[in-house]
The first five atom37 places (N, CA, C, CB, O) and aatype in JSON, in Angstrom:
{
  "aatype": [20, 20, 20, 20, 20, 20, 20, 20, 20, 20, 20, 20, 20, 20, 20, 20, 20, 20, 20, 20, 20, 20, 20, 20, 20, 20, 20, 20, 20, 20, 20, 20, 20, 20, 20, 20, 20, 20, 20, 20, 20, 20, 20, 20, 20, 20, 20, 20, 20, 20, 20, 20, 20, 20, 20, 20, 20, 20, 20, 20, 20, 20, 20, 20, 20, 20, 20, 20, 20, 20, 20, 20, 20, 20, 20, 20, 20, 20, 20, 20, 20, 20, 20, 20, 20, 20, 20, 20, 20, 20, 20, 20, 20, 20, 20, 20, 20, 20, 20, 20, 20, 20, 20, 20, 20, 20, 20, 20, 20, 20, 20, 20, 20, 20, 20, 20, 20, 20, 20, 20, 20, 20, 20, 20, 20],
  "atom_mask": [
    [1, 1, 1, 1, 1],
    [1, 1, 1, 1, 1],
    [1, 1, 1, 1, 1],
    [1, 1, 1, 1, 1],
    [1, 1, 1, 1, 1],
    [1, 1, 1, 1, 1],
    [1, 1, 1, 1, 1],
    [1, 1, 1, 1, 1],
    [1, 1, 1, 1, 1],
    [1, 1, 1, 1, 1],
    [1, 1, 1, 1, 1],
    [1, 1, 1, 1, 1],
    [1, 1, 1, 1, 1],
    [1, 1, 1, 1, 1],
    [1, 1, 1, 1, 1],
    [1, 1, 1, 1, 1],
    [1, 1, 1, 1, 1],
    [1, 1, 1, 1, 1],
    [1, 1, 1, 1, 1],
    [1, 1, 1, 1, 1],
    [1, 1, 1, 1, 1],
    [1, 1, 1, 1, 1],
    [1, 1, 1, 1, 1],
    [1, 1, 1, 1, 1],
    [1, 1, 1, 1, 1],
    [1, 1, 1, 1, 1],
    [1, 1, 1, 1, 1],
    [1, 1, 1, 1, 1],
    [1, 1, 1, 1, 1],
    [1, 1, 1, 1, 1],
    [1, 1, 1, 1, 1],
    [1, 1, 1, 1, 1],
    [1, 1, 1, 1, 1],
    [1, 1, 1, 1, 1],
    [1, 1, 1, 1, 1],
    [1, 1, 1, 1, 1],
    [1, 1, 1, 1, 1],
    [1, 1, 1, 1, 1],
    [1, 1, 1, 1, 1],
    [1, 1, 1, 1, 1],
    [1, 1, 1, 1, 1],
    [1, 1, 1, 1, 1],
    [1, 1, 1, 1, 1],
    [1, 1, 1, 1, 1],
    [1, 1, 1, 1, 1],
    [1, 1, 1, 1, 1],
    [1, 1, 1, 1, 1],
    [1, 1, 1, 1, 1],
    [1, 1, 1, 1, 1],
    [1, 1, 1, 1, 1],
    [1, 1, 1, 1, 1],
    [1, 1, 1, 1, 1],
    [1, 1, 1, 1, 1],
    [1, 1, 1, 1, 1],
    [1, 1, 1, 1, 1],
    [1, 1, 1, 1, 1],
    [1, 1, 1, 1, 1],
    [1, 1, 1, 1, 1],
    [1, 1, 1, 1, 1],
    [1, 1, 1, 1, 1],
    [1, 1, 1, 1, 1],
    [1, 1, 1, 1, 1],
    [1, 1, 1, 1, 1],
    [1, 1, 1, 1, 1],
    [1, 1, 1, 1, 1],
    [1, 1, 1, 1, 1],
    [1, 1, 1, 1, 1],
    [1, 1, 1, 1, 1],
    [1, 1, 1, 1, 1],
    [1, 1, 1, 1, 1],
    [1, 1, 1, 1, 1],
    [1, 1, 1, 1, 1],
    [1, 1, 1, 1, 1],
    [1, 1, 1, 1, 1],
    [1, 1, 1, 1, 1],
    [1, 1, 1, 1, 1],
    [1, 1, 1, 1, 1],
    [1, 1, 1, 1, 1],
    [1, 1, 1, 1, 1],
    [1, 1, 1, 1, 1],
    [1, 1, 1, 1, 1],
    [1, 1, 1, 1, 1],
    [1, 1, 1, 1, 1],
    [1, 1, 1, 1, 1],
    [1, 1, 1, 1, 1],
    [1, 1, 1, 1, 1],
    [1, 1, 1, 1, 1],
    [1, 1, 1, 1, 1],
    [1, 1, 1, 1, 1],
    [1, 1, 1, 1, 1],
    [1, 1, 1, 1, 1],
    [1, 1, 1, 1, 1],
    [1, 1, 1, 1, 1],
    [1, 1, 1, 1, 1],
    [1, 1, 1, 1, 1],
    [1, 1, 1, 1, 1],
    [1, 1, 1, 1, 1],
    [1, 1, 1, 1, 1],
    [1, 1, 1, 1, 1],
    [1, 1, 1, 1, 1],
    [1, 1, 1, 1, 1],
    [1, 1, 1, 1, 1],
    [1, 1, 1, 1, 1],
    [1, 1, 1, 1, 1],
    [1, 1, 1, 1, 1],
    [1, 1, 1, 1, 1],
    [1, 1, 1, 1, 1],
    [1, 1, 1, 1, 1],
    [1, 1, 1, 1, 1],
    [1, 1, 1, 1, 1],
    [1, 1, 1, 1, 1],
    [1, 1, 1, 1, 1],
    [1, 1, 1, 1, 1],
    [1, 1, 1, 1, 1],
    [1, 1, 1, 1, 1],
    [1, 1, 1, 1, 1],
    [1, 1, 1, 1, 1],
    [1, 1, 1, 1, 1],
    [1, 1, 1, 1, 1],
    [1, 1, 1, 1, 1],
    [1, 1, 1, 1, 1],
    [1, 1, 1, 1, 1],
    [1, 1, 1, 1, 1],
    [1, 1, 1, 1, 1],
    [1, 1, 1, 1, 1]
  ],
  "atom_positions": [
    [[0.85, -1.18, 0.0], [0.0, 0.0, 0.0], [0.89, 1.24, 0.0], [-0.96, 0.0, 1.23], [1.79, 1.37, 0.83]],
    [[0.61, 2.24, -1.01], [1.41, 3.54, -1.31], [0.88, 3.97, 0.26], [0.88, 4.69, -2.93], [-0.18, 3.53, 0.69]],
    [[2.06, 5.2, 1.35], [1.53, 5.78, 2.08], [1.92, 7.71, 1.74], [1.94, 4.99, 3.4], [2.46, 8.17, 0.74]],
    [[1.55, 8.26, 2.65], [2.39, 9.33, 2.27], [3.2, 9.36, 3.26], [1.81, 10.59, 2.0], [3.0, 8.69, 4.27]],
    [[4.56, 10.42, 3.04], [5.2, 10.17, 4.13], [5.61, 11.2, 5.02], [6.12, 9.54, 3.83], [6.5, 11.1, 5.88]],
    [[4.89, 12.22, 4.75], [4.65, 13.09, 5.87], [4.35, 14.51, 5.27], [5.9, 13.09, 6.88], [4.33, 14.55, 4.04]],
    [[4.12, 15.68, 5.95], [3.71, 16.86, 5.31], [4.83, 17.53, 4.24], [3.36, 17.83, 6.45], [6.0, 17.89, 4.34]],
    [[4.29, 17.51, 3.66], [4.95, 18.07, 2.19], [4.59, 20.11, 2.08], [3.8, 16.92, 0.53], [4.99, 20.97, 1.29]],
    [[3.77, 20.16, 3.16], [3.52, 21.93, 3.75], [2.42, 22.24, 4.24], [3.56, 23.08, 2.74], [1.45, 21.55, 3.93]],
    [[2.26, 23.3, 5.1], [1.27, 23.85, 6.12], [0.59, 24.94, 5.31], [1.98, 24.44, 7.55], [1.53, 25.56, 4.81]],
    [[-0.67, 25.57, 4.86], [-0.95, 26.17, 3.93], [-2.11, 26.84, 5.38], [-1.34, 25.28, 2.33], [-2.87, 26.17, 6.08]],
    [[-1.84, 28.36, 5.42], [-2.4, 28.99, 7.12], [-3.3, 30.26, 6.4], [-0.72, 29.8, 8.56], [-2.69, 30.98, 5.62]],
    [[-4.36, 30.46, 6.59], [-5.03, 31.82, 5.67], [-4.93, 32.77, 7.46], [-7.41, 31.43, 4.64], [-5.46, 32.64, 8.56]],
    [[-3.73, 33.89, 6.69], [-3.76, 34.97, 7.7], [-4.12, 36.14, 7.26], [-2.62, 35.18, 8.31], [-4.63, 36.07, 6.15]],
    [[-4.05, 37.29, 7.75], [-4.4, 38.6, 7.8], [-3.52, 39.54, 7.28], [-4.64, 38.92, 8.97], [-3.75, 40.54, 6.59]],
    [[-2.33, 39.01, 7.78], [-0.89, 39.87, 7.47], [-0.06, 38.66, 7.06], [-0.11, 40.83, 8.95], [0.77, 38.41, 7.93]],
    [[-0.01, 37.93, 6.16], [0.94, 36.15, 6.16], [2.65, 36.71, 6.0], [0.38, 34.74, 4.15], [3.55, 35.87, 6.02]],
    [[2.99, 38.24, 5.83], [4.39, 38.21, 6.01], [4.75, 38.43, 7.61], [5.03, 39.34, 5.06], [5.7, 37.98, 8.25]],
    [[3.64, 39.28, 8.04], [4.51, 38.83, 9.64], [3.84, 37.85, 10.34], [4.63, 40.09, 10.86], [4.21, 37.6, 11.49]],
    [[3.04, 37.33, 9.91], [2.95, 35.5, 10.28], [3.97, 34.87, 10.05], [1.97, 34.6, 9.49], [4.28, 34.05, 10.92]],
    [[4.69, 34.97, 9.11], [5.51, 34.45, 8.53], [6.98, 34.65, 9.28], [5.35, 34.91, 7.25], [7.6, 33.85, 9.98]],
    [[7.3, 36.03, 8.89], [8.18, 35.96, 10.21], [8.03, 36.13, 11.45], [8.93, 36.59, 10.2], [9.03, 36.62, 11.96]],
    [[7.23, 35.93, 12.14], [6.98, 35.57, 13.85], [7.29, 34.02, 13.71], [5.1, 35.92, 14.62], [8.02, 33.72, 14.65]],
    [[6.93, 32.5, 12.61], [7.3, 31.69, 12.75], [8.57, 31.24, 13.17], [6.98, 31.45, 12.1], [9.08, 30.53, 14.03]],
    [[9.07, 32.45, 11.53], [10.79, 32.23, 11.66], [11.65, 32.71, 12.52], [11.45, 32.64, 10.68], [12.66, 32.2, 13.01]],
    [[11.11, 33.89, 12.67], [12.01, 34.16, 14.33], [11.49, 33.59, 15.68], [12.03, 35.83, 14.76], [12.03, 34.12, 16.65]],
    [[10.45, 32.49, 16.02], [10.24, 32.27, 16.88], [10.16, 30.85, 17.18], [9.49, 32.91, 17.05], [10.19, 30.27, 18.26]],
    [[10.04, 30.32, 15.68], [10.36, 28.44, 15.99], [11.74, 28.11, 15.06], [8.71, 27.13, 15.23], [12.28, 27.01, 14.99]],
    [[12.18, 29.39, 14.33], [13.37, 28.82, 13.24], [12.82, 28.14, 12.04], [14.36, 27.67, 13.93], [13.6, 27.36, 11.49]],
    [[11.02, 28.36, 11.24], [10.72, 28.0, 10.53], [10.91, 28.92, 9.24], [9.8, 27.6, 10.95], [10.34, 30.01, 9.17]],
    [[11.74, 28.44, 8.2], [12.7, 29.59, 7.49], [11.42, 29.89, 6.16], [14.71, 28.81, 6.78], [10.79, 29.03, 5.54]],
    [[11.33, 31.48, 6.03], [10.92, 31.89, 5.11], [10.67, 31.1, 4.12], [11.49, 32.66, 4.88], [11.38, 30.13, 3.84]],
    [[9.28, 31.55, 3.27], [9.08, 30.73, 1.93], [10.21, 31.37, 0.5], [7.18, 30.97, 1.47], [10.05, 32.57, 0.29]],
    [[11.08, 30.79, -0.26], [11.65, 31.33, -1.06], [11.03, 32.2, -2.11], [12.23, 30.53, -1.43], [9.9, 31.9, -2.5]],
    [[11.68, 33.28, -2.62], [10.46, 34.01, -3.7], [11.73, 33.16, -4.82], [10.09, 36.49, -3.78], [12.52, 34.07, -5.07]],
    [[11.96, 32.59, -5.15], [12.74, 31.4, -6.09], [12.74, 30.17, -6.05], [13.9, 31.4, -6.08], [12.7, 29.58, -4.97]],
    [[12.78, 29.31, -7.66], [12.81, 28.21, -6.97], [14.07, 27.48, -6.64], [12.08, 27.48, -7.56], [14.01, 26.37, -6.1]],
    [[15.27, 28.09, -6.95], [16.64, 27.9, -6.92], [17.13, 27.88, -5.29], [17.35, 29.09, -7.82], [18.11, 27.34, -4.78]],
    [[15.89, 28.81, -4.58], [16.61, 28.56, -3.18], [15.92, 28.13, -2.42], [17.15, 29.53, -2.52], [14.86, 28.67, -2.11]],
    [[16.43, 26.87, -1.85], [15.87, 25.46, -1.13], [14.69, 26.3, 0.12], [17.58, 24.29, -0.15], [14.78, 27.44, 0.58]],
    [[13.82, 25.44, 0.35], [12.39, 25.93, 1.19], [13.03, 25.15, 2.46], [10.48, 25.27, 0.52], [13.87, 24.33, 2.09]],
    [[12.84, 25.2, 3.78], [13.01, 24.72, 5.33], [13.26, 23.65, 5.04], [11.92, 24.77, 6.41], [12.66, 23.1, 4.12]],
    [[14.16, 23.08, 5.71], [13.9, 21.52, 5.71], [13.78, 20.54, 7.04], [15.02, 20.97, 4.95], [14.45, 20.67, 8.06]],
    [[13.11, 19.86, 6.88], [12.95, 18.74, 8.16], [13.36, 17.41, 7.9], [11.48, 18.54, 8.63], [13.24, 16.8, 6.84]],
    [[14.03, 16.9, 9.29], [14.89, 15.65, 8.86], [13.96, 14.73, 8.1], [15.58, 14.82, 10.16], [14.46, 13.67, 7.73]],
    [[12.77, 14.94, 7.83], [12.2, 13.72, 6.79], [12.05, 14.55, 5.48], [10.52, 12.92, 7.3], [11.35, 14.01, 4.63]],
    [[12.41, 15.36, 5.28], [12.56, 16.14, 3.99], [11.35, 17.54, 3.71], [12.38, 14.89, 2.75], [10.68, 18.14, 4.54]],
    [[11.42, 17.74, 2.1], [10.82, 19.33, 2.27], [9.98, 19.1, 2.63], [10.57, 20.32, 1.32], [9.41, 18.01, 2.58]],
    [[9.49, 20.58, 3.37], [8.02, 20.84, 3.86], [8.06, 22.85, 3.6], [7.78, 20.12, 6.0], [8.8, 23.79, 3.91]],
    [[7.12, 22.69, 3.05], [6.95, 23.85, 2.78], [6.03, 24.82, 3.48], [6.73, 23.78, 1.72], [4.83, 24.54, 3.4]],
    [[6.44, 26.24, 4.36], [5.64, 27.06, 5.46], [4.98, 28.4, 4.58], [6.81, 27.63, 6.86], [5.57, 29.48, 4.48]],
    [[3.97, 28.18, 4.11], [3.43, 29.45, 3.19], [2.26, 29.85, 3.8], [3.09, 29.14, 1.6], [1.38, 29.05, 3.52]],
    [[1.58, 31.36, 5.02], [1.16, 31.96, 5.18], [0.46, 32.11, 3.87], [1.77, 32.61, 5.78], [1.21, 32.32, 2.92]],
    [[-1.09, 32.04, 3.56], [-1.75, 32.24, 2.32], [-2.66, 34.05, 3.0], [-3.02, 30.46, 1.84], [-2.89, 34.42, 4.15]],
    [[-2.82, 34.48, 2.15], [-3.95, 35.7, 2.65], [-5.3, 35.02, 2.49], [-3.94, 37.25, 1.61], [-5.61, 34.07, 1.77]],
    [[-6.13, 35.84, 3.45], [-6.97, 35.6, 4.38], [-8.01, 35.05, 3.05], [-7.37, 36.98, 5.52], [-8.68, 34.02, 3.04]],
    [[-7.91, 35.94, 2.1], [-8.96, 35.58, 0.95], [-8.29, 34.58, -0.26], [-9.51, 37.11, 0.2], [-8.53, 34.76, -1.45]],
    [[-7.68, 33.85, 0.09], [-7.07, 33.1, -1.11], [-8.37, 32.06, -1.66], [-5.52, 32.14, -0.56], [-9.44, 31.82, -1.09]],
    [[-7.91, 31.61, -2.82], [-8.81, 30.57, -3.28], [-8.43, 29.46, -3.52], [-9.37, 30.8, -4.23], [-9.39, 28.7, -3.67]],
    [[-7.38, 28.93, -3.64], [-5.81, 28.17, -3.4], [-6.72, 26.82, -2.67], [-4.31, 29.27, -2.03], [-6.53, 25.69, -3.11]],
    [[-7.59, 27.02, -1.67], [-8.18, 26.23, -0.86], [-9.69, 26.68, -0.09], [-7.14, 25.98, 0.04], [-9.9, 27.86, 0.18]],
    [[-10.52, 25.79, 0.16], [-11.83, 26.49, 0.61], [-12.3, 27.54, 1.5], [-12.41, 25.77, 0.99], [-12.49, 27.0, 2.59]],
    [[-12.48, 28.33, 1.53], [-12.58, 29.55, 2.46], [-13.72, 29.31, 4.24], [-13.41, 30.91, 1.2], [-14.2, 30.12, 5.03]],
    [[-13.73, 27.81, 4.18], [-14.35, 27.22, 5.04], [-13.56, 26.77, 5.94], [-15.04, 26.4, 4.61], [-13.86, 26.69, 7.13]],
    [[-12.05, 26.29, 5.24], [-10.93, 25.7, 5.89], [-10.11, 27.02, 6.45], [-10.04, 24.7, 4.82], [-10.13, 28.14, 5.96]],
    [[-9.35, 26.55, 7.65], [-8.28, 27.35, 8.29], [-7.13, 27.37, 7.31], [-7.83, 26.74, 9.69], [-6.48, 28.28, 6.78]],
    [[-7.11, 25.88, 7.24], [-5.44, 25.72, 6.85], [-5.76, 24.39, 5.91], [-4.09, 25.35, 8.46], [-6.74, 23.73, 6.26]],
    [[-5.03, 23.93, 4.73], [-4.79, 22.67, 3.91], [-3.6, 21.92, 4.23], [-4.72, 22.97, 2.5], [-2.5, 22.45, 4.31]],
    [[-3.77, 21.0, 4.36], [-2.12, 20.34, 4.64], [-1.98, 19.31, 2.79], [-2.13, 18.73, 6.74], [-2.78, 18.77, 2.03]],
    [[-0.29, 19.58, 2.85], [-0.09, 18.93, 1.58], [0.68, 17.96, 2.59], [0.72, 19.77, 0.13], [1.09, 18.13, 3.74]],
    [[0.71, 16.69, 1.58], [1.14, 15.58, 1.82], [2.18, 15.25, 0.72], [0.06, 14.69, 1.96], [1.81, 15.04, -0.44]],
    [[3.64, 15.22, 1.13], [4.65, 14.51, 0.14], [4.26, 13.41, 0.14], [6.07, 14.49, 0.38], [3.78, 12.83, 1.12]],
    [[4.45, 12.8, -1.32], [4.52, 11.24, -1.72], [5.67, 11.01, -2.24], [3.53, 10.72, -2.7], [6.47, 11.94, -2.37]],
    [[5.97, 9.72, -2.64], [7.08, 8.91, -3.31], [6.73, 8.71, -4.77], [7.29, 7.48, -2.62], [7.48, 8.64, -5.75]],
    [[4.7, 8.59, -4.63], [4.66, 8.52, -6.75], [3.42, 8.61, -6.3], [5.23, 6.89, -8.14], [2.72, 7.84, -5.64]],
    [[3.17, 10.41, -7.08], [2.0, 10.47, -7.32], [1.17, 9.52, -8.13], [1.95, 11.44, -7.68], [0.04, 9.24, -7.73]],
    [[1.63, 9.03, -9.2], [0.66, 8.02, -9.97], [-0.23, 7.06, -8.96], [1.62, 7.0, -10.98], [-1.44, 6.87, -8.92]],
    [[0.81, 6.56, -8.18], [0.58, 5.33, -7.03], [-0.68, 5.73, -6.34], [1.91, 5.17, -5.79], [-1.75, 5.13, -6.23]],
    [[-0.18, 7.24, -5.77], [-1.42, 7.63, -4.88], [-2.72, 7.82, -5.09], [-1.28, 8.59, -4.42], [-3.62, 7.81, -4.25]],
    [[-2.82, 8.07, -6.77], [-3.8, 9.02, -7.45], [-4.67, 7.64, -7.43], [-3.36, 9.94, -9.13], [-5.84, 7.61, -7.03]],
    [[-3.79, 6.22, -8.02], [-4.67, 5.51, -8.47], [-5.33, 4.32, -7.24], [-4.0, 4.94, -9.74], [-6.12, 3.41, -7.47]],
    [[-4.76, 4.66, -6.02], [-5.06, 4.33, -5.15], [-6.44, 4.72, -4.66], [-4.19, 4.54, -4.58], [-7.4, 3.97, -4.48]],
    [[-6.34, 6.46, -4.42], [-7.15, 6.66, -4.29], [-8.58, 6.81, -4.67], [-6.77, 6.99, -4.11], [-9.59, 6.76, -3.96]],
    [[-8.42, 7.03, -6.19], [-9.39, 6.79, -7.44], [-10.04, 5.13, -7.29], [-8.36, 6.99, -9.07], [-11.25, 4.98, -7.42]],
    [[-9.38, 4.27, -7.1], [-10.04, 2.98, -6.64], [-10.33, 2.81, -5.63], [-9.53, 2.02, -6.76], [-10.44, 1.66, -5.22]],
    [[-10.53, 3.71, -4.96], [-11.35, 3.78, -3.53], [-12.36, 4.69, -3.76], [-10.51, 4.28, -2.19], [-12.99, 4.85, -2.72]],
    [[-12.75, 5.29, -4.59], [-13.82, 5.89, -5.25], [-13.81, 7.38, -4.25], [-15.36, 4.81, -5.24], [-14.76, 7.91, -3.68]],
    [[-12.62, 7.73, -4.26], [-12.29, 9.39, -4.12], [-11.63, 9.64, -5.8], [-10.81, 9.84, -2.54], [-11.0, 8.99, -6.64]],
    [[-12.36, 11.3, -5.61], [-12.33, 12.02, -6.58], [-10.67, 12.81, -6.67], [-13.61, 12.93, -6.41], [-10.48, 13.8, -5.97]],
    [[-10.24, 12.61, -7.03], [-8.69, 13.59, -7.32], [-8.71, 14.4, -8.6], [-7.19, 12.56, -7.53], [-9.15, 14.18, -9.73]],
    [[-8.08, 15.45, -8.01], [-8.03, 16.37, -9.62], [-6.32, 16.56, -9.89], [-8.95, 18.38, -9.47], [-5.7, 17.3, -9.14]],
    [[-5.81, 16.03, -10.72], [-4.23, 16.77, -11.1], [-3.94, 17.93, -12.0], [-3.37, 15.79, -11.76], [-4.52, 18.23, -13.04]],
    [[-2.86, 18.57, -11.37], [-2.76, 19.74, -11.59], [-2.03, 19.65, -13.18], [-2.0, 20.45, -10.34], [-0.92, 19.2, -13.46]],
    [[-3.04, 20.22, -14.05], [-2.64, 20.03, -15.47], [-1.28, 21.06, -16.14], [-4.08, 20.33, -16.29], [-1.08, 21.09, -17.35]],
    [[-0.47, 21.85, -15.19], [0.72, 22.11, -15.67], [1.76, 21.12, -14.48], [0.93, 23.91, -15.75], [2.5, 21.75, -13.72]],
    [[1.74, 20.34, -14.46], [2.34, 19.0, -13.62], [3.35, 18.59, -14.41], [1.31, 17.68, -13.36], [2.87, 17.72, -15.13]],
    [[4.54, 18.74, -14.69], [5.52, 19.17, -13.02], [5.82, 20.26, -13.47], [7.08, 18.27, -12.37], [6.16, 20.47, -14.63]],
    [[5.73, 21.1, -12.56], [6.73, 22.22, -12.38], [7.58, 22.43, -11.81], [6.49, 22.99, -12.15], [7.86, 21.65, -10.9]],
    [[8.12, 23.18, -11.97], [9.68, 23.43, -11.26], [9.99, 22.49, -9.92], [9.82, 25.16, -10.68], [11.03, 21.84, -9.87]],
    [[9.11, 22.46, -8.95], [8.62, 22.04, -7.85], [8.52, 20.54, -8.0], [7.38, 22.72, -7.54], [9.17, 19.66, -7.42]],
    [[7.87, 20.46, -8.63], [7.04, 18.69, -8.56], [5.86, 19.04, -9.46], [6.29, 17.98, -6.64], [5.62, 19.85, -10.36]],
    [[5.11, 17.83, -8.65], [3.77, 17.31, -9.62], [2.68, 17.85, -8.39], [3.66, 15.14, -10.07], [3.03, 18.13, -7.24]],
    [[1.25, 17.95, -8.93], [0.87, 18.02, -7.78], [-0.95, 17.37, -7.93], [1.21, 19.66, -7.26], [-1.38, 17.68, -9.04]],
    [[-1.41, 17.03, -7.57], [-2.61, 17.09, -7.28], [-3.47, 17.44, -6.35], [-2.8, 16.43, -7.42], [-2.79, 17.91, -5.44]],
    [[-4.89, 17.48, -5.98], [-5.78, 17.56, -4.91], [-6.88, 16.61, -4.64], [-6.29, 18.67, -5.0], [-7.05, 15.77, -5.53]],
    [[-7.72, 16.53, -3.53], [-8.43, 15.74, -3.2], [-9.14, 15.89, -2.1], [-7.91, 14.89, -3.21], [-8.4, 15.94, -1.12]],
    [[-10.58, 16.01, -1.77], [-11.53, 16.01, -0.25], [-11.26, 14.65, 0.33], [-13.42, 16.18, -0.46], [-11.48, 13.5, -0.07]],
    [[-10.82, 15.07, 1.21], [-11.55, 13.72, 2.68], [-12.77, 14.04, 2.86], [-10.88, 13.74, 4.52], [-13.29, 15.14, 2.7]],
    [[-13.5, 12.47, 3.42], [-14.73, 12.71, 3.95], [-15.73, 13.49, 4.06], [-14.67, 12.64, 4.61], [-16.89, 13.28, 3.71]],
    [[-15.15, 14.64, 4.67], [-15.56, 15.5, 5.77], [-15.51, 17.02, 4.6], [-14.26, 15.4, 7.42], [-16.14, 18.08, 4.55]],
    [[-14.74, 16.6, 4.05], [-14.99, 17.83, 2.42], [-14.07, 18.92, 2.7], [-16.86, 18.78, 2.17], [-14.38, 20.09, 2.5]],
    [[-12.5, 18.42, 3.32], [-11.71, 18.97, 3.55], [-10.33, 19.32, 2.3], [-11.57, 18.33, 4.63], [-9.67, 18.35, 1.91]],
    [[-10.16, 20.05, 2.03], [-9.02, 19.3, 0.09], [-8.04, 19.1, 1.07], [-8.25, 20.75, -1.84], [-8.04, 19.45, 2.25]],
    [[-7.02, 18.34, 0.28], [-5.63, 18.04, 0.35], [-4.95, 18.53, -0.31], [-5.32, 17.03, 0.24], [-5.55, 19.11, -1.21]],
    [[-3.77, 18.63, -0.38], [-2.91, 18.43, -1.72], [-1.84, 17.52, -1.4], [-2.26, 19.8, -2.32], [-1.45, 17.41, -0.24]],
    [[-1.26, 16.78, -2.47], [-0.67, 15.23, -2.57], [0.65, 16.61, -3.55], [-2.0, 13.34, -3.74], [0.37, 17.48, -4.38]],
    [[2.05, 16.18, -2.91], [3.27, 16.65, -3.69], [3.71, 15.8, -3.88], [4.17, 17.44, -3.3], [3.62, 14.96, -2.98]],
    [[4.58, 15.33, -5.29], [5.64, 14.54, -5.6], [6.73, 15.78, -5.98], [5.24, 13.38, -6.85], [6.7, 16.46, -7.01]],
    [[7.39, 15.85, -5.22], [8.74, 16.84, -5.3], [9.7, 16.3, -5.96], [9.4, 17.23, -4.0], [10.06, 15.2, -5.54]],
    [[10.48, 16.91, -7.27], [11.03, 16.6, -7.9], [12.73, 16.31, -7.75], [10.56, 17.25, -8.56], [13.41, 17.33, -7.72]],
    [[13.31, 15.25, -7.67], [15.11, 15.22, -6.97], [14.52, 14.6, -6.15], [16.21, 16.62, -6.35], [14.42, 13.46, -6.6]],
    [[13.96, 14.69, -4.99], [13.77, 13.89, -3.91], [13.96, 12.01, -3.67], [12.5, 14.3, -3.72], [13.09, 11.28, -4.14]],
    [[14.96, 11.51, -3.05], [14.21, 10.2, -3.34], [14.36, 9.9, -1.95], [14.81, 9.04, -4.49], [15.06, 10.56, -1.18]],
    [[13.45, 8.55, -1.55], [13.38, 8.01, -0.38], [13.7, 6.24, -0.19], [12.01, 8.44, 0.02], [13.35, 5.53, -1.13]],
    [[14.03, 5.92, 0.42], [14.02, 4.77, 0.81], [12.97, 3.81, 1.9], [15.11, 4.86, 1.14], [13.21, 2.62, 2.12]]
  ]
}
């Protein structure tokens, strides 16, 4: 069974998301989001995770939700078709891959989205 293997980023709808942003980083050491993609995003010993403060009105994710959590994978294909045979709906992101990775989305249950990253270079064991 494909799993994921841990947060792939914290997605937070604030008011002000640059000094959200830095109150994180100066107060837990959670390092700025890059405005490039050349310069590496935080890292945690299980690999990237990405900290992006969204504004309060984004559409990025449902305006019902606080926050979206993305989930790194090992192969999106794996996950997509996993989940699709469990008769969840996934949508992939049709300029897939970008610079970044691949990406898709998906509701739990409860009609919450996700987003599923396959980050590109990355490998795992």
């Amino acid at each position: 069974m494909e799993k994921v293997l841990g947060l792939g980023g914290v997605f937070i709808r604030a008011r002000n998301p640059k000094a959200l942003a830095a109150w994180y980083c100066e107060n837990l050491g959670i390092d700025l989001v890059p405005g490039d993609y050349e310069t590496p995003a935080w890292q945690q010993s299980a690999g990237t995770c990405v900290f992006a403060p969204f504004d309060a009105d984004t559409t990025y994710f449902p305006s019902t939700q606080q926050v979206m959590l993305n989930f790194r994978v090992r192969s999106l294909d794996a996950i997509i078709g996993q989940l699709t045979a469990a008769g969840v709906e996934v949508t992939t992101d049709p300029d897939s891959p970008q610079p970044n990775g691949s990406f898709a989305w998906a509701q739990d249950p409860e009609g919450n989205r996700f987003e599923l990253w396959e980050p590109l270079g990355e490998t795992y064991s």
